[in-house]
Amino acid sequence: MNLRLMFIYTLLLTLASYEVVGQEDSLTYKLSTGSVYSVNDNLPLYSHSNIGGIFDYDFNGPFAIASVKGTQWKNLNFGGQFVIANQNQKILLREIYVNYRLGPFSFFAGKKDISEQQRRPTEPGSFGISNNARPIPKVGVSFPDFWTLPFGGDLLAIKGSFFHGWFEGDRFIDSPLLHEKSAYLKLGNDKIYLESGINHFAMWGGINTLTGENLYKGFSDFYKVIIGGGRDGMTTAGEQNAIGNHLGYWDYQFNYEFENFKLEVYNNALFEDAGGSKIFNNDNLITGFNIKVKSNKEIRIKTFSFQYMNILDQSGPGLPDPTESVPTKAENFGLNFGGRDDTYNNYLYRDGWTHFNRTIGNPLFIDRALSQFYFGIIPDYGVAIVNNRIKSFHIGLSGQYKDIDFRFLSTFTKNFGTYAGLYEGRFAWNGIQTNPNFEYTFLEPLKQAYFLLEVASQPFKNKDIDATMSMAYDRGEITDNLGVSLSLAYNDVFERNQ
């Protein structure tokens, strides 16, 4: 294990143990066990996605999870989670963290799932960091809640974050680093307000396993990653313009509090490089709305979500950068360079926007490992995501009937593969350009639907025990599959006198 990570984990365990033993405090702990099974060798999408990378794609069988969380002892939060769920029945330390609040600031170290508010359980998953993969170890500081500015008549507020993290080894670029930051401005009051902000992520540094080169060249690289800059000679709008693999999105939200419900309307303008990062670029987007209902009826819908995603354009089909065979715009068929953004992929960071072989962001993108269950071995042109040009519509809802909570997700997608697949390489003009008989898995877009129905209740006299059952169903031109899951969880709080 990386010595820095060992030091962080040791420090966190020491801090957590000190607070539990040395202070009059309280702990929340949770023990859960269950089983998940599917008709095919692999699980349906909503059986394995957005649960923190607990299950491998081909997992079938029992699992067990133990977690502990301490909150609000002199503004200190800490926690950890162990999982036994993969095919080899190994114990996975999935979460371990400490978080300290000081005024509006939050100081964090460790690895932890994103919050429930960030997760939006009635949606497919965020473009940047969702709950689809294991949490990435990181340290940093944030304003997690909007902080009202002393000027502006209580109508202006800000929040933001800045993190530095470490990806796993055993990648083409071994042990790269994570840069993550966000900045938001809020205008309005509690009833009606606008939010606007940017979320920026970068995978950078690491060791090139092909050449042995250390891609971290000094602190100046860190500064250039922060500002999205590049080294001398990097002048195009494509991948050679910046150090590392960059992606992010501009986030615009409108919120209005009605008497009986709250309306949230949002638009995420996605970017992968300087060419797509213009503030009002909507060529690639995720847009939708959430309605959060206030009701005391016996049957009630708590949240209704609609989302539309279109990630087809990716700055167009022009090559990302000039090559020896395509040095000018004329050889690029009259198209500007800076195209084929190849969302979540990168020519150098060939494992892409993944962590332990799972997409970090939206799970509708099909990675190399999952594609083998769907299609067998297909050309991937040396990158991790084999399907990143997607159109999708999504409807989700959560609610309650008497003492039963329920959640329903339905996602309808049209999958176009990648530009690299269409042209037999991201920096090539072959494939459909030169061969009228060219065969490609996504030559005709593949339609696919994904569904989830989940119910949860407390059916026993002991109300500390939760029971959850879910059924996931995939139907379409990519895969047909059915999976079911049943779990029991025991929750309790250990308290001592203050």
PDB file of N, CA, C and O in Angstrom, residues 207-252:
ATOM      1  N   ILE A 207       2.751   7.267 -12.832  1.00  0.00           N
ATOM      2  CA  ILE A 207       3.898   6.666 -13.518  1.00  0.00           C
ATOM      3  C   ILE A 207       3.419   5.982 -14.791  1.00  0.00           C
ATOM      4  O   ILE A 207       2.518   5.136 -14.751  1.00  0.00           O
ATOM      5  N   ASN A 208       4.023   6.332 -15.915  1.00  0.00           N
ATOM      6  CA  ASN A 208       3.722   5.675 -17.179  1.00  0.00           C
ATOM      7  C   ASN A 208       4.327   4.277 -17.160  1.00  0.00           C
ATOM      8  O   ASN A 208       5.547   4.121 -17.158  1.00  0.00           O
ATOM      9  N   THR A 209       3.491   3.242 -17.127  1.00  0.00           N
ATOM     10  CA  THR A 209       4.001   1.871 -17.005  1.00  0.00           C
ATOM     11  C   THR A 209       4.687   1.397 -18.278  1.00  0.00           C
ATOM     12  O   THR A 209       5.417   0.404 -18.248  1.00  0.00           O
ATOM     13  N   LEU A 210       4.475   2.080 -19.396  1.00  0.00           N
ATOM     14  CA  LEU A 210       5.124   1.708 -20.650  1.00  0.00           C
ATOM     15  C   LEU A 210       6.552   2.222 -20.718  1.00  0.00           C
ATOM     16  O   LEU A 210       7.464   1.521 -21.168  1.00  0.00           O
ATOM     17  N   THR A 211       6.772   3.446 -20.218  1.00  0.00           N
ATOM     18  CA  THR A 211       8.094   4.068 -20.311  1.00  0.00           C
ATOM     19  C   THR A 211       8.790   4.221 -18.963  1.00  0.00           C
ATOM     20  O   THR A 211       9.992   4.485 -18.916  1.00  0.00           O
ATOM     21  N   GLY A 212       8.033   4.086 -17.871  1.00  0.00           N
ATOM     22  CA  GLY A 212       8.598   4.307 -16.543  1.00  0.00           C
ATOM     23  C   GLY A 212       8.703   5.766 -16.157  1.00  0.00           C
ATOM     24  O   GLY A 212       9.206   6.102 -15.084  1.00  0.00           O
ATOM     25  N   GLU A 213       8.197   6.671 -16.993  1.00  0.00           N
ATOM     26  CA  GLU A 213       8.306   8.104 -16.735  1.00  0.00           C
ATOM     27  C   GLU A 213       7.372   8.533 -15.619  1.00  0.00           C
ATOM     28  O   GLU A 213       6.205   8.149 -15.578  1.00  0.00           O
ATOM     29  N   ASN A 214       7.889   9.353 -14.707  1.00  0.00           N
ATOM     30  CA  ASN A 214       7.066   9.987 -13.683  1.00  0.00           C
ATOM     31  C   ASN A 214       6.454  11.241 -14.298  1.00  0.00           C
ATOM     32  O   ASN A 214       7.155  12.181 -14.673  1.00  0.00           O
ATOM     33  N   LEU A 215       5.127  11.267 -14.420  1.00  0.00           N
ATOM     34  CA  LEU A 215       4.447  12.376 -15.081  1.00  0.00           C
ATOM     35  C   LEU A 215       4.286  13.593 -14.192  1.00  0.00           C
ATOM     36  O   LEU A 215       3.828  14.637 -14.661  1.00  0.00           O
ATOM     37  N   TYR A 216       4.647  13.470 -12.914  1.00  0.00           N
ATOM     38  CA  TYR A 216       4.634  14.632 -12.023  1.00  0.00           C
ATOM     39  C   TYR A 216       5.986  15.326 -12.133  1.00  0.00           C
ATOM     40  O   TYR A 216       7.019  14.754 -11.798  1.00  0.00           O
ATOM     41  N   LYS A 217       5.988  16.556 -12.608  1.00  0.00           N
ATOM     42  CA  LYS A 217       7.230  17.281 -12.877  1.00  0.00           C
ATOM     43  C   LYS A 217       7.528  18.371 -11.858  1.00  0.00           C
ATOM     44  O   LYS A 217       8.443  19.161 -12.047  1.00  0.00           O
ATOM     45  N   GLY A 218       6.760  18.436 -10.793  1.00  0.00           N
ATOM     46  CA  GLY A 218       7.002  19.450  -9.791  1.00  0.00           C
ATOM     47  C   GLY A 218       5.755  20.229  -9.449  1.00  0.00           C
ATOM     48  O   GLY A 218       4.678  20.046 -10.046  1.00  0.00           O
ATOM     49  N   PHE A 219       5.879  21.145  -8.467  1.00  0.00           N
ATOM     50  CA  PHE A 219       4.719  21.880  -7.973  1.00  0.00           C
ATOM     51  C   PHE A 219       4.074  22.732  -9.057  1.00  0.00           C
ATOM     52  O   PHE A 219       2.869  22.999  -9.008  1.00  0.00           O
ATOM     53  N   SER A 220       4.864  23.149 -10.042  1.00  0.00           N
ATOM     54  CA  SER A 220       4.281  23.949 -11.123  1.00  0.00           C
ATOM     55  C   SER A 220       3.202  23.165 -11.862  1.00  0.00           C
ATOM     56  O   SER A 220       2.228  23.745 -12.353  1.00  0.00           O
ATOM     57  N   ASP A 221       3.353  21.836 -11.937  1.00  0.00           N
ATOM     58  CA  ASP A 221       2.311  21.003 -12.546  1.00  0.00           C
ATOM     59  C   ASP A 221       1.011  21.089 -11.750  1.00  0.00           C
ATOM     60  O   ASP A 221      -0.086  21.158 -12.331  1.00  0.00           O
ATOM     61  N   PHE A 222       1.133  21.066 -10.426  1.00  0.00           N
ATOM     62  CA  PHE A 222      -0.047  21.149  -9.572  1.00  0.00           C
ATOM     63  C   PHE A 222      -0.787  22.451  -9.822  1.00  0.00           C
ATOM     64  O   PHE A 222      -2.022  22.473  -9.982  1.00  0.00           O
ATOM     65  N   TYR A 223      -0.046  23.551  -9.913  1.00  0.00           N
ATOM     66  CA  TYR A 223      -0.665  24.846 -10.162  1.00  0.00           C
ATOM     67  C   TYR A 223      -1.357  24.860 -11.521  1.00  0.00           C
ATOM     68  O   TYR A 223      -2.485  25.356 -11.655  1.00  0.00           O
ATOM     69  N   LYS A 224      -0.714  24.288 -12.543  1.00  0.00           N
ATOM     70  CA  LYS A 224      -1.295  24.296 -13.887  1.00  0.00           C
ATOM     71  C   LYS A 224      -2.523  23.397 -13.972  1.00  0.00           C
ATOM     72  O   LYS A 224      -3.456  23.673 -14.727  1.00  0.00           O
ATOM     73  N   VAL A 225      -2.540  22.316 -13.200  1.00  0.00           N
ATOM     74  CA  VAL A 225      -3.733  21.469 -13.150  1.00  0.00           C
ATOM     75  C   VAL A 225      -4.903  22.245 -12.550  1.00  0.00           C
ATOM     76  O   VAL A 225      -6.039  22.160 -13.029  1.00  0.00           O
ATOM     77  N   ILE A 226      -4.633  23.019 -11.514  1.00  0.00           N
ATOM     78  CA  ILE A 226      -5.684  23.799 -10.860  1.00  0.00           C
ATOM     79  C   ILE A 226      -6.335  24.766 -11.840  1.00  0.00           C
ATOM     80  O   ILE A 226      -7.564  24.897 -11.891  1.00  0.00           O
ATOM     81  N   ILE A 227      -5.523  25.431 -12.662  1.00  0.00           N
ATOM     82  CA  ILE A 227      -6.059  26.434 -13.577  1.00  0.00           C
ATOM     83  C   ILE A 227      -6.375  25.850 -14.947  1.00  0.00           C
ATOM     84  O   ILE A 227      -6.842  26.564 -15.846  1.00  0.00           O
ATOM     85  N   GLY A 228      -6.132  24.528 -15.135  1.00  0.00           N
ATOM     86  CA  GLY A 228      -6.395  23.892 -16.419  1.00  0.00           C
ATOM     87  C   GLY A 228      -5.376  24.249 -17.475  1.00  0.00           C
ATOM     88  O   GLY A 228      -5.669  24.194 -18.679  1.00  0.00           O
ATOM     89  N   GLY A 229      -4.176  24.610 -17.061  1.00  0.00           N
ATOM     90  CA  GLY A 229      -3.135  25.010 -18.000  1.00  0.00           C
ATOM     91  C   GLY A 229      -2.293  23.842 -18.468  1.00  0.00           C
ATOM     92  O   GLY A 229      -2.408  22.716 -17.981  1.00  0.00           O
ATOM     93  N   GLY A 230      -1.415  24.102 -19.433  1.00  0.00           N
ATOM     94  CA  GLY A 230      -0.545  23.071 -19.984  1.00  0.00           C
ATOM     95  C   GLY A 230       0.899  23.516 -20.005  1.00  0.00           C
ATOM     96  O   GLY A 230       1.230  24.657 -19.664  1.00  0.00           O
ATOM     97  N   ARG A 231       1.771  22.613 -20.414  1.00  0.00           N
ATOM     98  CA  ARG A 231       3.179  22.954 -20.558  1.00  0.00           C
ATOM     99  C   ARG A 231       3.399  23.691 -21.871  1.00  0.00           C
ATOM    100  O   ARG A 231       2.537  23.745 -22.735  1.00  0.00           O
ATOM    101  N   ASP A 232       4.579  24.223 -22.034  1.00  0.00           N
ATOM    102  CA  ASP A 232       4.909  24.965 -23.246  1.00  0.00           C
ATOM    103  C   ASP A 232       4.715  24.079 -24.471  1.00  0.00           C
ATOM    104  O   ASP A 232       5.082  22.901 -24.473  1.00  0.00           O
ATOM    105  N   GLY A 233       4.156  24.664 -25.516  1.00  0.00           N
ATOM    106  CA  GLY A 233       3.949  23.919 -26.759  1.00  0.00           C
ATOM    107  C   GLY A 233       2.578  23.296 -26.865  1.00  0.00           C
ATOM    108  O   GLY A 233       2.215  22.771 -27.910  1.00  0.00           O
ATOM    109  N   MET A 234       1.797  23.324 -25.799  1.00  0.00           N
ATOM    110  CA  MET A 234       0.441  22.762 -25.836  1.00  0.00           C
ATOM    111  C   MET A 234      -0.514  23.893 -26.216  1.00  0.00           C
ATOM    112  O   MET A 234      -0.890  24.704 -25.377  1.00  0.00           O
ATOM    113  N   THR A 235      -0.881  23.939 -27.477  1.00  0.00           N
ATOM    114  CA  THR A 235      -1.581  25.122 -27.982  1.00  0.00           C
ATOM    115  C   THR A 235      -2.961  24.833 -28.538  1.00  0.00           C
ATOM    116  O   THR A 235      -3.691  25.755 -28.870  1.00  0.00           O
ATOM    117  N   THR A 236      -3.371  23.577 -28.703  1.00  0.00           N
ATOM    118  CA  THR A 236      -4.646  23.285 -29.328  1.00  0.00           C
ATOM    119  C   THR A 236      -5.761  23.246 -28.297  1.00  0.00           C
ATOM    120  O   THR A 236      -5.533  23.319 -27.091  1.00  0.00           O
ATOM    121  N   ALA A 237      -6.962  23.070 -28.787  1.00  0.00           N
ATOM    122  CA  ALA A 237      -8.121  22.951 -27.892  1.00  0.00           C
ATOM    123  C   ALA A 237      -8.411  21.505 -27.548  1.00  0.00           C
ATOM    124  O   ALA A 237      -9.394  21.207 -26.899  1.00  0.00           O
ATOM    125  N   GLY A 238      -7.576  20.588 -27.966  1.00  0.00           N
ATOM    126  CA  GLY A 238      -7.782  19.174 -27.699  1.00  0.00           C
ATOM    127  C   GLY A 238      -7.037  18.713 -26.477  1.00  0.00           C
ATOM    128  O   GLY A 238      -6.762  19.485 -25.561  1.00  0.00           O
ATOM    129  N   GLU A 239      -6.616  17.433 -26.461  1.00  0.00           N
ATOM    130  CA  GLU A 239      -6.059  16.857 -25.241  1.00  0.00           C
ATOM    131  C   GLU A 239      -4.670  17.370 -24.911  1.00  0.00           C
ATOM    132  O   GLU A 239      -4.241  17.307 -23.774  1.00  0.00           O
ATOM    133  N   GLN A 240      -3.928  17.855 -25.894  1.00  0.00           N
ATOM    134  CA  GLN A 240      -2.566  18.277 -25.620  1.00  0.00           C
ATOM    135  C   GLN A 240      -2.502  19.667 -24.986  1.00  0.00           C
ATOM    136  O   GLN A 240      -1.424  20.196 -24.773  1.00  0.00           O
ATOM    137  N   ASN A 241      -3.671  20.250 -24.690  1.00  0.00           N
ATOM    138  CA  ASN A 241      -3.655  21.616 -24.182  1.00  0.00           C
ATOM    139  C   ASN A 241      -3.514  21.668 -22.674  1.00  0.00           C
ATOM    140  O   ASN A 241      -3.358  22.740 -22.109  1.00  0.00           O
ATOM    141  N   ALA A 242      -3.616  20.574 -21.961  1.00  0.00           N
ATOM    142  CA  ALA A 242      -3.599  20.616 -20.501  1.00  0.00           C
ATOM    143  C   ALA A 242      -2.855  19.419 -19.936  1.00  0.00           C
ATOM    144  O   ALA A 242      -2.696  18.390 -20.594  1.00  0.00           O
ATOM    145  N   ILE A 243      -2.372  19.576 -18.715  1.00  0.00           N
ATOM    146  CA  ILE A 243      -1.691  18.493 -18.013  1.00  0.00           C
ATOM    147  C   ILE A 243      -2.749  17.606 -17.370  1.00  0.00           C
ATOM    148  O   ILE A 243      -3.564  18.068 -16.576  1.00  0.00           O
ATOM    149  N   GLY A 244      -2.761  16.334 -17.724  1.00  0.00           N
ATOM    150  CA  GLY A 244      -3.695  15.408 -17.120  1.00  0.00           C
ATOM    151  C   GLY A 244      -4.981  15.249 -17.916  1.00  0.00           C
ATOM    152  O   GLY A 244      -5.159  15.796 -18.997  1.00  0.00           O
ATOM    153  N   ASN A 245      -5.907  14.475 -17.344  1.00  0.00           N
ATOM    154  CA  ASN A 245      -7.206  14.187 -17.938  1.00  0.00           C
ATOM    155  C   ASN A 245      -8.247  15.015 -17.202  1.00  0.00           C
ATOM    156  O   ASN A 245      -8.540  14.765 -16.034  1.00  0.00           O
ATOM    157  N   HIS A 246      -8.820  16.014 -17.881  1.00  0.00           N
ATOM    158  CA  HIS A 246      -9.730  16.963 -17.248  1.00  0.00           C
ATOM    159  C   HIS A 246     -11.163  16.720 -17.695  1.00  0.00           C
ATOM    160  O   HIS A 246     -11.422  16.332 -18.831  1.00  0.00           O
ATOM    161  N   LEU A 247     -12.101  16.986 -16.802  1.00  0.00           N
ATOM    162  CA  LEU A 247     -13.512  16.987 -17.128  1.00  0.00           C
ATOM    163  C   LEU A 247     -14.249  17.817 -16.083  1.00  0.00           C
ATOM    164  O   LEU A 247     -13.687  18.138 -15.024  1.00  0.00           O
ATOM    165  N   GLY A 248     -15.493  18.155 -16.374  1.00  0.00           N
ATOM    166  CA  GLY A 248     -16.269  18.925 -15.415  1.00  0.00           C
ATOM    167  C   GLY A 248     -17.591  19.365 -16.006  1.00  0.00           C
ATOM    168  O   GLY A 248     -17.981  18.942 -17.092  1.00  0.00           O
ATOM    169  N   TYR A 249     -18.280  20.233 -15.288  1.00  0.00           N
ATOM    170  CA  TYR A 249     -19.554  20.737 -15.778  1.00  0.00           C
ATOM    171  C   TYR A 249     -19.911  22.051 -15.089  1.00  0.00           C
ATOM    172  O   TYR A 249     -19.569  22.291 -13.934  1.00  0.00           O
ATOM    173  N   TRP A 250     -20.556  22.913 -15.890  1.00  0.00           N
ATOM    174  CA  TRP A 250     -21.199  24.095 -15.341  1.00  0.00           C
ATOM    175  C   TRP A 250     -22.598  23.692 -14.872  1.00  0.00           C
ATOM    176  O   TRP A 250     -23.325  23.011 -15.575  1.00  0.00           O
ATOM    177  N   ASP A 251     -22.960  24.133 -13.696  1.00  0.00           N
ATOM    178  CA  ASP A 251     -24.217  23.726 -13.071  1.00  0.00           C
ATOM    179  C   ASP A 251     -25.077  24.964 -12.839  1.00  0.00           C
ATOM    180  O   ASP A 251     -24.658  25.906 -12.163  1.00  0.00           O
ATOM    181  N   TYR A 252     -26.279  24.964 -13.429  1.00  0.00           N
ATOM    182  CA  TYR A 252     -27.229  26.063 -13.236  1.00  0.00           C
ATOM    183  C   TYR A 252     -28.505  25.480 -12.641  1.00  0.00           C
ATOM    184  O   TYR A 252     -29.053  24.501 -13.158  1.00  0.00           O
TER     185      TYR A 252
END
